[in-house]
Amino acid sequence: MVVLGIETTCDETAAAVVQRLPDGRGKILSNIVLSQTSEHAAFGGVVPEIAARAHVEALDRIIAKAMQEAGIGFDALDGVAAAAGPGLIGGVIVGLTTAKAIALVAGKPLMAINHLEAHALTARLTDAVPFPYCLFLASGGHTQILAVRGVGDYVLIGNTMDDAIGEAFDKTAKLLGLGYPGGPQVEKEAMAGNPERFALPRPMHGRPEADFSLSGLKTALRLEAEKIAPLSDQDVADLCASFQQAVVDVVADRLRTGLAIFRGTYGAPTALVAAGGVAANQALRKILHRLAFESGTVLVVPAPELCTDNGAMIAWAGAERLALGLVDTLELSPRARWPLQEVAGVALR
Ligand code: KG4
Ligand code: ZN
């Protein structure tokens, strides 16, 4: 089963062709990602209108390249998948409309994919992880702990009450005059910094539910930075290191609680899976390893280029849905907001 996947929900224009083998394993035939970072950098964040226009300009070319690298034509596809939300609506419309056009002309089924579902299922493309697993989804817009029990069967265990972790990294970078996107910059600075210099809070520590709160941490960092301004290079590195350490401690505490809730409700998870752009962070990966080990399971983290937004994850989610007969009609509308728990599907148990 061969599926084309299109991703345009944020600032990456991406297309990929993925194959799902009869035994359920996945194979990436092509995976093309065009980042718009340079077009948004001057604004310190993604500008929705610029993003939508850039998707329009690039998408046809990116799809052609993905098909060419895979060495197939549209007629060889079994289906066409596109992220239909959640995300910046202008971009989502561009990707979904393009997918509908290809599906219509080539006479192939359309799979409208929830972007978060695609992040959630990527570990099955790379590592064939069986259900049920515990997912830690940390991106620019989301910070959630989920029980992934089947395709279309996602239960929310923990959620952020304010900022997402990626957003906190991005805001920290902006405050300290580092570039956009902030996560990789803060991580780089943190390597040369002292994580113990600034006493930042660990919000929600020890709470019995598995929710997150990041906005207090961001405010505390701003106050510390203001106290010692103007900042030297070492100050910036120390602030980044202290911030990253606080995030690591928060994730350790919240995820430990989340894993215990998972175990108590659904039994032992087959794995702890991390997904979303923030999962590219090395310090976080280290603590995730420890948490998985402590709770008697294994950590699965897709390669960094499959953690950040890409077309392969959309194509794979499409293939998983197609294999279950879950296809969509051309009438389907894009959605700016689309919580993962609202994804329609079937439960595999
Ligand atoms: O999943 P993603 O590519 O896009 C969204 O769907 O949001 O995640 C992007 C987020 C950004 O906030 C970015 O700063 C963060 O992931 N990120 C990182 C790192 N690489 C990307 N955060 C911390 N450390 C990193 N190395
Ligand atoms: Zn994403």
PDB file of N, CA and C in Angstrom, residues 16-17 21 59 76 88 94 152 154 185 187 204 235 245 344:
ATOM      1  N   ALA A  16       5.599  13.506   1.007  1.00  0.00           N
ATOM      2  CA  ALA A  16       6.361  12.263   1.099  1.00  0.00           C
ATOM      3  C   ALA A  16       5.546  11.109   0.542  1.00  0.00           C
ATOM      4  N   VAL A  17       6.244  10.067   0.139  1.00  0.00           N
ATOM      5  CA  VAL A  17       5.579   8.843  -0.283  1.00  0.00           C
ATOM      6  C   VAL A  17       6.047   7.727   0.649  1.00  0.00           C
ATOM      7  N   LEU A  21       3.822  -2.076   4.415  1.00  0.00           N
ATOM      8  CA  LEU A  21       3.997  -3.459   3.976  1.00  0.00           C
ATOM      9  C   LEU A  21       2.902  -4.338   4.587  1.00  0.00           C
ATOM     10  N   LEU A  59       4.197  24.156  -2.976  1.00  0.00           N
ATOM     11  CA  LEU A  59       3.664  22.799  -2.789  1.00  0.00           C
ATOM     12  C   LEU A  59       3.714  21.915  -4.046  1.00  0.00           C
ATOM     13  N   ALA A  76       0.123   4.989  -9.455  1.00  0.00           N
ATOM     14  CA  ALA A  76       0.636   3.890  -8.627  1.00  0.00           C
ATOM     15  C   ALA A  76       0.274   4.056  -7.149  1.00  0.00           C
ATOM     16  N   LEU A  88      -2.567  26.410  11.146  1.00  0.00           N
ATOM     17  CA  LEU A  88      -2.888  27.717  10.568  1.00  0.00           C
ATOM     18  C   LEU A  88      -3.776  27.471   9.351  1.00  0.00           C
ATOM     19  N   VAL A  94      -4.551  25.042   1.730  1.00  0.00           N
ATOM     20  CA  VAL A  94      -3.684  24.812   0.561  1.00  0.00           C
ATOM     21  C   VAL A  94      -3.375  23.314   0.421  1.00  0.00           C
ATOM     22  N   GLY A 152      -7.039   5.923  15.829  1.00  0.00           N
ATOM     23  CA  GLY A 152      -8.283   6.615  16.125  1.00  0.00           C
ATOM     24  C   GLY A 152      -8.753   6.450  17.558  1.00  0.00           C
ATOM     25  N   TYR A 154      -7.429   7.525  21.033  1.00  0.00           N
ATOM     26  CA  TYR A 154      -6.444   8.274  21.810  1.00  0.00           C
ATOM     27  C   TYR A 154      -7.107   8.832  23.060  1.00  0.00           C
ATOM     28  N   GLN A 185      18.155  26.727  19.330  1.00  0.00           N
ATOM     29  CA  GLN A 185      19.068  27.791  19.776  1.00  0.00           C
ATOM     30  C   GLN A 185      19.283  27.724  21.291  1.00  0.00           C
ATOM     31  N   GLU A 187      18.845  25.139  23.185  1.00  0.00           N
ATOM     32  CA  GLU A 187      19.598  23.917  23.489  1.00  0.00           C
ATOM     33  C   GLU A 187      21.095  24.133  23.262  1.00  0.00           C
ATOM     34  N   MET A 204       3.684  22.792  39.000  1.00  0.00           N
ATOM     35  CA  MET A 204       2.842  21.590  39.109  1.00  0.00           C
ATOM     36  C   MET A 204       3.564  20.417  39.778  1.00  0.00           C
ATOM     37  N   ASP A 235      25.802  34.988  30.662  1.00  0.00           N
ATOM     38  CA  ASP A 235      24.475  35.115  31.283  1.00  0.00           C
ATOM     39  C   ASP A 235      23.423  34.402  30.433  1.00  0.00           C
ATOM     40  N   GLN A 245      16.981  22.990  32.174  1.00  0.00           N
ATOM     41  CA  GLN A 245      16.979  22.060  33.306  1.00  0.00           C
ATOM     42  C   GLN A 245      15.621  22.057  34.003  1.00  0.00           C
ATOM     43  N   ALA A 344     -12.122  10.703  14.559  1.00  0.00           N
ATOM     44  CA  ALA A 344     -13.009   9.557  14.388  1.00  0.00           C
ATOM     45  C   ALA A 344     -12.231   8.351  13.886  1.00  0.00           C
TER      46      ALA A 344
END
